Coordinates of C-alpha atoms in Angstrom, one line a residue:
Chain A
X1439 CA -26.4 -38.9 -20.6
X1440 CA -25.5 -41.5 -18.1
X1441 CA -26.4 -44.3 -20.5
X1442 CA -24.0 -43.0 -23.2
X1443 CA -21.3 -42.7 -20.5
X1444 CA -21.9 -46.3 -19.5
X1445 CA -21.7 -47.3 -23.2
X1446 CA -18.4 -45.5 -23.5
X1447 CA -17.1 -47.2 -20.4
X1448 CA -18.4 -50.6 -21.6
X1449 CA -16.7 -50.1 -25.0
X1450 CA -13.4 -49.1 -23.3
X1451 CA -13.5 -52.1 -20.9
X1452 CA -14.2 -54.5 -23.7
X1453 CA -11.5 -53.1 -25.8
X1454 CA -9.1 -53.3 -22.9
X1455 CA -10.0 -56.9 -22.1
X1456 CA -10.0 -58.1 -25.7
X1457 CA -6.3 -59.2 -26.1
X1458 CA -6.4 -61.7 -23.1
X1459 CA -10.0 -62.6 -24.1
X1460 CA -9.1 -63.4 -27.7
X1461 CA -6.1 -65.4 -26.4
X1462 CA -8.3 -67.4 -24.0
X1463 CA -10.9 -68.1 -26.7
X1464 CA -8.3 -69.3 -29.2
X1465 CA -6.1 -71.3 -26.8
X1466 CA -8.7 -72.5 -24.3
X1467 CA -12.3 -72.2 -25.3
X1468 CA -11.8 -73.4 -28.9
X1469 CA -9.7 -76.5 -27.8
X1470 CA -12.3 -77.4 -25.2
X1471 CA -15.1 -77.2 -27.7
X1472 CA -13.0 -79.3 -30.1
X1473 CA -12.7 -82.0 -27.5
X1474 CA -16.4 -81.9 -26.9
X1475 CA -17.1 -82.1 -30.7
X1476 CA -14.6 -85.0 -31.1
X1477 CA -16.3 -87.0 -28.3
X1478 CA -19.3 -87.2 -30.7
X1479 CA -17.3 -88.2 -33.7
X1480 CA -16.2 -91.6 -35.0
X1481 CA -12.6 -92.8 -34.9
X1482 CA -11.4 -93.8 -38.4
X1483 CA -8.0 -95.2 -39.3
X1484 CA -5.4 -92.3 -38.8
X1485 CA -8.2 -89.7 -38.8
X1486 CA -11.3 -88.6 -37.1
X1487 CA -14.5 -89.2 -39.1
X1488 CA -16.9 -86.3 -38.7
X1489 CA -20.1 -88.3 -38.2
X1490 CA -22.3 -87.8 -35.1
X1491 CA -22.4 -90.8 -32.8
X1492 CA -23.0 -91.6 -29.2
X1493 CA -21.0 -94.7 -29.5
X1494 CA -18.0 -93.3 -27.6
X1495 CA -20.0 -92.5 -24.5
X1496 CA -21.8 -95.8 -24.7
X1497 CA -18.3 -97.5 -24.8
X1498 CA -17.0 -95.3 -21.9
X1499 CA -20.0 -95.9 -19.6
X1500 CA -20.0 -99.7 -20.2
X1501 CA -16.3 -100.1 -19.9
X1502 CA -15.4 -102.0 -16.7
X1503 CA -11.8 -100.6 -16.9
X1504 CA -13.2 -97.1 -16.9
X1505 CA -15.4 -97.9 -13.9
X1506 CA -12.4 -99.1 -12.0
X1507 CA -10.1 -96.3 -13.0
X1508 CA -12.8 -93.7 -12.2
X1509 CA -13.5 -95.3 -8.9
X1510 CA -9.8 -95.3 -8.1
X1511 CA -9.4 -91.6 -9.1
X1512 CA -12.4 -90.6 -7.0
X1513 CA -11.2 -92.7 -4.0
X1514 CA -7.7 -91.2 -4.2
X1515 CA -9.0 -87.7 -4.6
X1516 CA -11.5 -88.0 -1.7
X1517 CA -8.8 -89.4 0.6
X1518 CA -6.3 -86.7 -0.4
X1519 CA -8.8 -84.0 0.0
X1520 CA -9.9 -85.2 3.4
X1521 CA -6.3 -85.5 4.7
X1522 CA -5.2 -82.2 3.2
X1523 CA -8.1 -80.1 4.5
X1524 CA -8.1 -81.8 8.0
X1525 CA -4.4 -81.3 8.4
X1526 CA -4.5 -77.7 7.0
X1527 CA -7.3 -76.4 9.2
X1528 CA -5.3 -76.1 12.4
X1529 CA -2.4 -74.4 10.5
X1530 CA -4.8 -71.9 9.0
X1531 CA -6.3 -71.3 12.4
X1532 CA -2.9 -70.8 13.9
X1533 CA -2.0 -68.3 11.2
X1534 CA -5.2 -66.3 11.6
X1535 CA -5.6 -66.3 15.4
X1536 CA -2.2 -66.8 17.0
X1537 CA 0.5 -65.3 14.7
X1538 CA 0.9 -61.6 15.2
X1539 CA -0.2 -59.5 12.2
X1540 CA 3.3 -58.4 11.2
X1541 CA 4.5 -62.0 11.0
X1542 CA 1.7 -63.3 8.9
X1543 CA 3.1 -62.5 5.5
X1544 CA 6.3 -64.4 6.4
X1545 CA 4.4 -67.5 7.6
X1546 CA 2.3 -67.5 4.4
X1547 CA 5.4 -67.1 2.3
X1548 CA 7.1 -70.0 4.0
X1549 CA 4.0 -72.2 3.5
X1550 CA 3.5 -71.4 -0.1
X1551 CA 7.2 -71.8 -1.2
X1552 CA 7.1 -75.6 -1.5
X1553 CA 4.0 -75.3 -3.5
X1554 CA 5.7 -73.3 -6.2
X1555 CA 8.8 -75.4 -6.4
X1556 CA 9.0 -78.1 -9.0
X1557 CA 6.0 -80.3 -8.6
X1558 CA 7.6 -83.1 -10.5
X1559 CA 10.6 -83.2 -8.2
X1560 CA 8.5 -83.3 -5.1
X1561 CA 6.5 -86.3 -6.5
X1562 CA 9.7 -88.0 -7.5
X1563 CA 11.2 -87.4 -4.0
X1564 CA 8.5 -89.5 -2.5
X1565 CA 9.6 -92.3 -4.8
X1566 CA 13.1 -91.8 -3.5
X1567 CA 11.7 -92.0 0.1
X1568 CA 9.4 -95.0 -0.4
X1569 CA 11.2 -97.0 -3.0
X1570 CA 12.7 -100.5 -2.9
X1571 CA 16.2 -99.1 -2.2
X1572 CA 14.7 -95.9 -0.9
X1573 CA 15.4 -93.8 2.2
X1574 CA 13.1 -95.7 4.5
X1575 CA 14.1 -99.2 3.4
X1576 CA 17.8 -98.5 3.3
X1577 CA 17.7 -96.8 6.7
X1578 CA 15.7 -99.7 8.2
X1579 CA 18.0 -102.4 6.7
X1580 CA 21.1 -100.4 7.6
X1581 CA 20.0 -100.2 11.2
X1582 CA 19.2 -103.9 11.2
X1583 CA 15.4 -103.6 11.9
X1584 CA 14.5 -105.5 8.8
X1585 CA 16.4 -108.0 6.5
X1586 CA 14.4 -107.5 3.3
X1587 CA 13.3 -104.1 1.9
X1588 CA 9.6 -103.6 2.6
X1589 CA 7.7 -104.0 -0.7
X1590 CA 4.5 -102.5 0.4
X1591 CA 5.7 -98.9 0.6
X1592 CA 5.5 -97.9 -3.1
X1593 CA 3.3 -98.7 -6.1
X1594 CA 0.0 -98.6 -4.3
X1595 CA -2.9 -96.3 -3.6
X1596 CA -1.7 -95.3 -0.1
X1597 CA 1.6 -94.1 -1.5
X1598 CA -0.2 -92.1 -4.1
X1599 CA -2.4 -90.5 -1.4
X1600 CA 0.6 -89.5 0.7
X1601 CA 2.4 -88.0 -2.2
X1602 CA -0.6 -86.0 -3.5
X1603 CA -1.6 -84.9 0.1
X1604 CA 1.9 -83.6 0.5
X1605 CA 1.9 -81.9 -3.0
X1606 CA -1.4 -80.1 -2.4
X1607 CA -1.0 -79.3 1.3
X1608 CA -0.4 -75.5 0.9
X1609 CA -3.3 -75.3 -1.4
X1610 CA -5.8 -76.0 1.3
X1611 CA -4.4 -73.6 3.9
X1612 CA -4.9 -70.3 2.0
X1613 CA -8.7 -70.3 1.4
X1614 CA -9.4 -71.4 5.0
X1615 CA -7.0 -68.7 6.3
X1616 CA -8.8 -66.1 4.2
X1617 CA -12.2 -67.2 5.6
X1618 CA -10.9 -67.1 9.2
X1619 CA -9.4 -63.6 8.7
X1620 CA -12.8 -62.3 7.6
X1621 CA -14.5 -63.4 10.9
X1622 CA -15.4 -60.4 13.0
X1623 CA -13.5 -61.0 16.3
X1624 CA -16.2 -59.4 18.3
X1625 CA -18.6 -62.3 17.4
X1626 CA -16.2 -64.6 19.3
X1627 CA -16.1 -62.3 22.3
X1628 CA -19.9 -62.2 22.2
X1629 CA -20.0 -66.0 22.2
X1630 CA -17.7 -66.1 25.3
X1631 CA -19.7 -63.3 27.0
X1632 CA -22.9 -65.2 26.6
X1633 CA -21.4 -68.0 28.6
X1634 CA -20.2 -70.4 25.8
X1635 CA -17.0 -72.3 26.5
X1636 CA -14.0 -71.8 24.2
X1637 CA -14.8 -75.1 22.5
X1638 CA -18.5 -74.4 22.0
X1639 CA -17.6 -70.9 20.6
X1640 CA -15.4 -72.6 18.1
X1641 CA -18.0 -75.2 17.2
X1642 CA -21.0 -72.8 17.0
X1643 CA -19.3 -69.5 15.7
X1644 CA -15.9 -70.0 14.3
X1645 CA -16.4 -73.2 12.4
X1646 CA -19.7 -72.3 10.6
X1647 CA -18.1 -68.9 9.6
X1648 CA -15.0 -70.7 8.3
X1649 CA -17.0 -73.2 6.2
X1650 CA -16.9 -71.1 3.0
X1651 CA -13.1 -71.4 3.2
X1652 CA -13.2 -75.1 3.9
X1653 CA -15.5 -75.6 0.9
X1654 CA -13.2 -73.7 -1.3
X1655 CA -10.2 -75.6 0.0
X1656 CA -12.0 -78.9 -0.6
X1657 CA -12.7 -78.1 -4.3
X1658 CA -9.3 -76.5 -4.9
X1659 CA -7.6 -79.7 -3.8
X1660 CA -10.2 -82.2 -5.2
X1661 CA -10.3 -81.0 -8.8
X1662 CA -6.6 -81.0 -9.6
X1663 CA -6.0 -84.2 -7.6
X1664 CA -8.5 -86.2 -9.6
X1665 CA -6.8 -85.0 -12.9
X1666 CA -3.3 -85.8 -11.7
X1667 CA -1.1 -87.5 -14.2
X1668 CA 2.4 -87.6 -12.7
X1669 CA 1.8 -89.4 -9.4
X1670 CA 0.1 -92.5 -10.9
X1671 CA 2.9 -92.6 -13.4
X1672 CA 5.8 -92.4 -10.9
X1673 CA 4.4 -93.5 -7.5
X1674 CA 1.8 -95.9 -8.9
X1675 CA 4.4 -97.3 -11.2
X1676 CA 2.1 -97.0 -14.2
X1677 CA 0.1 -100.0 -12.9
X1678 CA -2.5 -97.9 -11.1
X1679 CA -3.7 -95.5 -13.7
X1680 CA -6.0 -92.7 -12.8
X1681 CA -8.4 -91.0 -15.2
X1682 CA -5.7 -88.6 -16.6
X1683 CA -3.5 -91.5 -17.6
X1684 CA -6.4 -93.2 -19.3
X1685 CA -7.2 -90.1 -21.3
X1686 CA -3.6 -89.7 -22.3
X1687 CA -3.3 -93.3 -23.4
X1688 CA -6.4 -93.1 -25.6
X1689 CA -5.4 -89.8 -27.1
X1690 CA -1.8 -90.7 -27.9
X1691 CA -0.7 -94.3 -27.5
X1692 CA -4.0 -95.8 -28.9
X1693 CA -4.6 -92.8 -31.1
X1694 CA -8.3 -92.9 -30.5
X1695 CA -9.0 -89.2 -30.1
X1696 CA -12.9 -89.5 -30.0
X1697 CA -12.6 -92.1 -27.3
X1698 CA -10.0 -90.0 -25.4
X1699 CA -12.2 -86.9 -25.7
X1700 CA -15.3 -88.8 -24.5
X1701 CA -13.3 -90.0 -21.5
X1702 CA -12.1 -86.5 -20.7
X1703 CA -15.6 -85.0 -21.1
X1704 CA -17.1 -87.7 -18.9
X1705 CA -14.5 -87.3 -16.2
X1706 CA -15.1 -83.5 -16.2
X1707 CA -18.8 -84.1 -16.0
X1708 CA -18.4 -86.4 -13.0
X1709 CA -16.1 -83.9 -11.3
X1710 CA -18.6 -81.1 -12.0
X1711 CA -21.5 -83.2 -10.6
X1712 CA -19.5 -84.2 -7.5
X1713 CA -18.6 -80.5 -6.9
X1714 CA -22.2 -79.3 -7.4
X1715 CA -23.5 -81.9 -4.9
X1716 CA -20.8 -80.9 -2.4
X1717 CA -21.8 -77.2 -2.8
X1718 CA -25.4 -78.1 -2.4
X1719 CA -24.8 -80.0 0.8
X1720 CA -23.0 -77.0 2.2
X1721 CA -25.4 -74.4 0.9
X1722 CA -26.4 -73.6 4.5
X1723 CA -22.9 -72.3 5.2
X1724 CA -22.4 -70.5 1.9
X1725 CA -25.5 -68.4 2.4
X1726 CA -24.0 -66.9 5.5
X1727 CA -23.0 -63.3 4.9
X1728 CA -20.4 -61.9 7.2
Chain B
X663 CA 1.1 -69.3 26.4
X664 CA -1.9 -69.0 24.0
X665 CA -1.8 -71.4 21.1
X666 CA 1.5 -73.1 22.0
X667 CA 0.1 -76.5 21.0
X668 CA -1.0 -75.0 17.7
X669 CA 2.5 -73.5 17.2
X670 CA 4.1 -76.9 17.7
X671 CA 1.7 -78.4 15.2
X672 CA 2.3 -75.6 12.7
X673 CA 6.1 -76.1 12.9
X674 CA 5.7 -79.8 12.6
X675 CA 3.6 -79.2 9.5
X676 CA 6.3 -76.9 8.0
X677 CA 8.9 -79.6 8.6
X678 CA 6.6 -82.2 6.9
X679 CA 6.3 -79.7 3.9
X680 CA 10.0 -79.2 3.6
X681 CA 11.5 -82.6 4.6
X682 CA 11.4 -84.2 1.2
X683 CA 13.0 -81.1 -0.4
X684 CA 15.8 -81.2 2.1
X685 CA 16.7 -84.6 0.7
X686 CA 17.8 -83.0 -2.6
X687 CA 21.0 -81.2 -1.4
X688 CA 21.8 -84.1 0.9
X689 CA 22.0 -86.7 -1.9
X690 CA 23.2 -84.2 -4.5
X691 CA 26.4 -83.9 -2.5
X692 CA 26.6 -87.5 -1.5
X693 CA 29.2 -89.6 -3.3
X694 CA 27.2 -92.9 -3.2
X695 CA 25.7 -93.9 -6.5
X696 CA 22.5 -95.1 -4.9
X697 CA 20.1 -92.8 -3.1
X698 CA 20.2 -94.4 0.4
X699 CA 21.3 -93.9 3.9
X700 CA 23.9 -94.0 5.4
X701 CA 25.6 -91.3 3.4
X702 CA 29.0 -92.1 1.8
X703 CA 31.1 -89.0 1.4
X704 CA 31.1 -85.4 0.1
X705 CA 31.4 -84.8 -3.6
X706 CA 30.5 -82.1 -6.2
X707 CA 30.9 -84.7 -9.0
X708 CA 27.1 -84.8 -9.7
X709 CA 27.1 -81.1 -10.3
X710 CA 30.1 -81.4 -12.7
X711 CA 28.4 -84.2 -14.6
X712 CA 25.3 -82.0 -14.8
X713 CA 27.2 -79.1 -16.3
X714 CA 29.0 -81.4 -18.8
X715 CA 25.7 -83.0 -20.1
X716 CA 24.9 -81.8 -23.6
X717 CA 21.2 -82.7 -23.6
X718 CA 20.8 -81.0 -20.2
X719 CA 22.3 -77.8 -21.4
X720 CA 19.9 -77.8 -24.4
X721 CA 17.0 -78.5 -22.0
X722 CA 18.2 -75.6 -19.8
X723 CA 18.4 -73.2 -22.7
X724 CA 14.9 -74.3 -23.9
X725 CA 13.4 -73.9 -20.5
X726 CA 14.9 -70.4 -20.2
X727 CA 13.6 -69.3 -23.6
X728 CA 10.1 -70.8 -22.8
X729 CA 9.9 -69.3 -19.3
X730 CA 11.1 -65.8 -20.4
X731 CA 8.7 -65.7 -23.4
X732 CA 5.7 -67.0 -21.4
X733 CA 6.4 -64.6 -18.5
X734 CA 6.5 -61.6 -20.9
X735 CA 3.4 -62.7 -22.9
X736 CA 1.4 -63.6 -19.8
X737 CA 2.3 -60.4 -18.0
X738 CA 1.4 -58.2 -21.0
X739 CA -2.0 -59.9 -21.4
X740 CA -2.4 -59.9 -17.6
X741 CA -2.0 -56.1 -17.6
X742 CA -4.9 -55.7 -20.0
X743 CA -7.1 -58.0 -18.1
X744 CA -6.3 -56.7 -14.7
X745 CA -6.7 -53.1 -15.8
X746 CA -10.0 -53.9 -17.5
X747 CA -11.5 -55.8 -14.6
X748 CA -10.4 -53.3 -11.9
X749 CA -11.2 -50.0 -13.7
X750 CA -14.1 -50.7 -16.1
X751 CA -17.6 -52.2 -16.1
X752 CA -18.5 -54.0 -19.2
X753 CA -21.1 -56.6 -20.3
X754 CA -20.5 -60.3 -19.5
X755 CA -17.6 -59.3 -17.2
X756 CA -18.0 -62.3 -14.9
X757 CA -18.2 -64.7 -17.8
X758 CA -15.2 -63.2 -19.6
X759 CA -13.0 -63.0 -16.5
X760 CA -14.2 -66.5 -15.6
X761 CA -13.0 -67.9 -18.9
X762 CA -9.6 -66.2 -18.6
X763 CA -9.1 -67.4 -15.0
X764 CA -10.4 -71.0 -15.9
X765 CA -6.9 -72.6 -16.2
X766 CA -6.5 -72.0 -12.5
X767 CA -9.0 -74.7 -11.7
X768 CA -8.8 -76.9 -14.8
X769 CA -6.5 -80.0 -14.5
X770 CA -3.5 -79.3 -16.6
X771 CA -3.9 -82.6 -18.5
X772 CA -7.2 -81.2 -19.9
X773 CA -5.5 -78.0 -21.0
X774 CA -2.6 -79.9 -22.5
X775 CA -4.7 -82.6 -24.3
X776 CA -7.2 -80.2 -25.8
X777 CA -4.5 -77.8 -27.0
X778 CA -2.5 -80.8 -28.4
X779 CA -5.5 -82.1 -30.4
X780 CA -6.2 -78.7 -31.9
X781 CA -2.5 -78.1 -32.8
X782 CA -2.2 -81.5 -34.4
X783 CA -5.5 -81.0 -36.3
X784 CA -4.4 -77.7 -37.9
X785 CA -1.0 -79.1 -38.6
X786 CA 1.2 -77.0 -36.3
X787 CA 4.7 -78.5 -35.7
X788 CA 5.3 -79.2 -32.0
X789 CA 8.3 -77.1 -30.7
X790 CA 9.2 -74.9 -27.8
X791 CA 6.9 -72.3 -29.4
X792 CA 3.8 -74.5 -28.8
X793 CA 4.9 -74.9 -25.1
X794 CA 5.1 -71.1 -24.9
X795 CA 1.5 -70.9 -26.1
X796 CA 0.4 -73.3 -23.4
X797 CA 2.5 -71.8 -20.6
X798 CA 1.2 -68.3 -21.4
X799 CA -2.3 -69.6 -21.0
X800 CA -1.7 -71.1 -17.6
X801 CA 0.5 -68.3 -16.2
X802 CA -2.1 -65.6 -17.3
X803 CA -4.5 -66.2 -14.3
X804 CA -1.6 -65.8 -11.8
X805 CA -0.4 -62.6 -13.3
X806 CA -4.0 -61.3 -13.2
X807 CA -4.3 -62.2 -9.5
X808 CA -1.1 -60.3 -8.7
X809 CA -1.8 -57.3 -11.0
X810 CA -5.4 -56.9 -9.9
X811 CA -4.2 -56.3 -6.4
X812 CA -1.7 -53.7 -7.7
X813 CA -4.3 -51.9 -9.9
X814 CA -6.9 -52.2 -7.1
X815 CA -4.9 -50.3 -4.5
X816 CA -4.4 -47.5 -7.0
X817 CA -5.9 -44.2 -6.1
X818 CA -8.2 -43.1 -9.0
X819 CA -7.7 -39.4 -8.1
X820 CA -4.0 -39.6 -9.1
X821 CA -5.0 -40.6 -12.6
X822 CA -7.7 -37.8 -12.7
X823 CA -5.1 -35.3 -11.5
X824 CA -2.9 -36.3 -14.4
X825 CA -5.8 -35.7 -16.9
X826 CA -6.5 -32.3 -15.3
X827 CA -2.9 -31.4 -15.7
X828 CA -3.2 -32.0 -19.4
X829 CA -1.8 -35.5 -19.8
X830 CA -3.4 -37.7 -22.5
X831 CA -4.8 -41.2 -21.6
X832 CA -1.6 -42.9 -22.7
X833 CA 0.8 -40.5 -21.1
X834 CA -1.1 -40.6 -17.9
X835 CA -0.9 -44.4 -18.0
X836 CA 2.8 -44.3 -18.8
X837 CA 3.8 -41.5 -16.3
X838 CA 1.5 -42.2 -13.4
X839 CA -0.1 -45.6 -13.4
X840 CA 2.7 -47.7 -14.8
X841 CA 5.4 -46.6 -12.3
X842 CA 2.9 -47.2 -9.4
X843 CA 2.1 -50.8 -10.6
X844 CA 5.7 -51.6 -11.7
X845 CA 6.4 -53.7 -8.6
X846 CA 3.3 -55.7 -9.3
X847 CA 4.4 -56.2 -12.9
X848 CA 7.9 -57.4 -11.8
X849 CA 6.3 -59.7 -9.3
X850 CA 4.0 -61.1 -12.0
X851 CA 6.9 -61.6 -14.4
X852 CA 9.0 -63.5 -11.8
X853 CA 6.0 -65.6 -10.7
X854 CA 5.1 -66.7 -14.3
X855 CA 8.8 -67.3 -15.0
X856 CA 8.9 -69.7 -12.0
X857 CA 5.7 -71.5 -12.9
X858 CA 6.8 -72.0 -16.5
X859 CA 10.3 -73.2 -15.5
X860 CA 8.8 -75.9 -13.2
X861 CA 5.8 -76.9 -15.4
X862 CA 5.9 -80.5 -16.6
X863 CA 2.6 -81.7 -18.1
X864 CA 2.1 -79.1 -20.8
X865 CA 5.8 -79.2 -21.8
X866 CA 5.7 -83.0 -21.8
X867 CA 2.8 -83.1 -24.4
X868 CA 3.5 -79.9 -26.4
X869 CA 7.3 -79.8 -26.8
X870 CA 7.6 -82.5 -29.4
X871 CA 11.2 -83.7 -29.3
X872 CA 12.6 -80.7 -27.6
X873 CA 13.6 -81.3 -24.0
X874 CA 12.9 -78.9 -21.2
X875 CA 14.3 -79.3 -17.7
X876 CA 11.2 -81.0 -16.2
X877 CA 10.7 -83.3 -19.2
X878 CA 14.4 -84.1 -19.2
X879 CA 14.2 -85.0 -15.5
X880 CA 11.1 -87.2 -16.2
X881 CA 12.9 -89.0 -19.0
X882 CA 15.9 -89.8 -16.7
X883 CA 13.9 -91.1 -13.7
X884 CA 13.8 -94.6 -15.2
X885 CA 17.5 -94.9 -15.0
X886 CA 18.8 -95.4 -11.4
X887 CA 22.3 -94.4 -12.7
X888 CA 21.2 -90.9 -13.5
X889 CA 19.4 -90.2 -10.2
X890 CA 22.3 -88.5 -8.4
X891 CA 22.6 -86.0 -11.3
X892 CA 18.9 -85.4 -11.1
X893 CA 19.2 -84.7 -7.4
X894 CA 21.9 -82.1 -8.3
X895 CA 19.7 -80.6 -11.0
X896 CA 16.7 -80.6 -8.6
X897 CA 18.8 -78.8 -6.0
X898 CA 19.6 -76.1 -8.6
X899 CA 16.0 -75.8 -9.7
X900 CA 14.6 -75.5 -6.2
X901 CA 17.2 -72.9 -5.2
X902 CA 16.4 -70.9 -8.3
X903 CA 12.7 -71.1 -7.6
X904 CA 13.1 -70.0 -4.1
X905 CA 15.3 -67.1 -5.1
X906 CA 12.9 -65.9 -7.8
X907 CA 9.9 -66.2 -5.4
X908 CA 11.7 -64.3 -2.7
X909 CA 12.4 -61.5 -5.1
X910 CA 8.8 -61.6 -6.4
X911 CA 7.5 -61.4 -2.8
X912 CA 9.8 -58.5 -2.2
X913 CA 8.4 -56.6 -5.2
X914 CA 4.9 -57.5 -4.4
X915 CA 5.2 -56.1 -0.9
X916 CA 6.9 -52.9 -2.2
X917 CA 4.1 -52.5 -4.6
X918 CA 1.5 -52.8 -1.8
X919 CA 3.5 -50.3 0.3
X920 CA 4.0 -47.9 -2.6
X921 CA 0.3 -47.6 -3.5
X922 CA -0.6 -47.3 0.2
X923 CA -2.6 -50.5 0.4
X924 CA -2.7 -52.9 3.4
X925 CA -0.7 -56.0 3.2
X926 CA -2.7 -59.2 3.5
X927 CA 0.2 -61.4 2.6
X928 CA 0.6 -64.2 0.1
X929 CA 0.1 -64.4 -3.6
X930 CA -3.4 -65.7 -3.7

C-alpha cells in the first residue's frame, strides 16, 4: 500500500517538475553537451567536421598564451576572492551578532541592492573613477597634487581586482551570515564560562562553526569571477584577456568553435579541480554538524 | 557600546559599496562634457538627449519586452519547480533540481556561448526571442529560491481542509494555495524582471543586431562624447532597479507574514 502511494507521489512530483526540467534540459544540458562534443571535433572551413580528435585539447594545453591567460584568470580570481571574503567577514559578523533582529532584514536589503543593480554600469563606473581623465586623476590635477594624470591606475591587473572585488562584495556576505546565524549562542557562552577569552572563543568556537559559510562564500565568488568577461574588456582595456575573453574570441572572431569549446571545457575542468581541492582542504570544517 | 568598532566598519563598507553608484546622478546632472571634478553646473540636457535618442528608445522597448517575457516565463516554470520540490518526493530529485539551479553557479559566458553554438547550429535567427530564452534560463533559479520559501511556509493542513470540503486539486490550488503564495509570485516576477533588465552577457551574444539597454550602453562606452548620456541612462536604470527591488522585498515580506513564517531576511 505504502509503495503504491509512494509511486503515485513520485509520478505527481515528476509530472510537476517536468516543465522546468524539460526547459533546463533543452536550454542548458543539451548546449553544454554540444560544447563537450564540439571540443572533440575538427574545425573545417565555415563548419565543424564531426570527426573525433584530441587535437584541440593538445593545442590548448601546449599553448603558451592559454597558460598565461589561465594563470592571469586564476591569479585575479584568487586575489578577488581573498579580498572579498576577508572584507565581508566582519560585516557578516556584525549583521549576525550586533544588529538587533528586527533591523537585520533592512541591513541585508541595503547590502544586496548594489548587487542587483546593473553590473555593467558598476564595472564601467570604475573605469570612470580610475581612467586617464577620470575622477581620481582630474581631482588630483585640479587640486595641483600632480601635473600629469597617473597612468598606472587603469588597464592593469590591480584595477581588475578592485573592480571585481567591489562587484562581488555582497555575494560573500550572505553565506557567511547564514552560517553565523546557525551557531547556537549557548556554545559561545559555554566557551566564556569555561574561562576562554573573547578572542579565544572566537578562534576556537565561532570561526570553525562559520567555516562552512566561508567555504561557500569563497566558491560563490571564485567561480563567477574566473569566468568574468566584462571587466577584462573594460578595465583591462582588452589587453589583459581572461579565459572568458579567450573563449569568446575563439568562438566568434576566429570562428573556431571546436577550439573555443575545448578552451571552455578545460577552463571549467580547472575550476572544478580547484574547487574540489579547496573543499577537500576544508573537509574538517564541513563535517561539523551543528 | 558593544560592537561599535564593527558598526563603523560596516558603515564604511556600505559607503564603499554605494560610492561608485553615487557618481551616476552627480555626473548625469553635471553640464561638463567630460566626467571629471570639479563639477561645472547643473543641467538636465543629458536626460533630454537620452529621451530624444532613437536607438535608445528602441533598446528600451526591446529591454522591456525581454524583461517582461522572461519574468513571466521564469516565474511560471519556477512555480512548477518550487511546488514539486517542496511538496513531493520523486526519484533523482537532487539531480533534477541541481540541473535546474545550475545557472546560479555557472559563469554566464558559458551559458551564453553554449546556447549560441546550439542556436546557430540549428539555424535559429538571433533576435530578442533568443535573449528571452537565455534570460528565462538564468532567472529560473532565482524565482525557485523565492517561491520555495513561499511554498515551504505553507501549512499543509489548509490544503487538506480544502480537499475535505470537496474542492478538487485544481480548485484547491487556485482558491487556497495560490492566494497564499501570491506575494512570493509577485516578488519572483519583479526579481526576474530586474535581473533580465540589467543582464548584459547573454543579451550581448544572443540578441543579434537588436539593441537592449545594457548592450547599447556597452556599445557607447568607447565614445567619450556619449558618456554623459550614459550616466543619465545609468541613473534611470539604477533608480528603476532599486524601486523594483524595494517593491519585491515588500511583497516577499508580506508573503512571509501571510503564511505565518519567520522572516530571515534577504533574497538568498
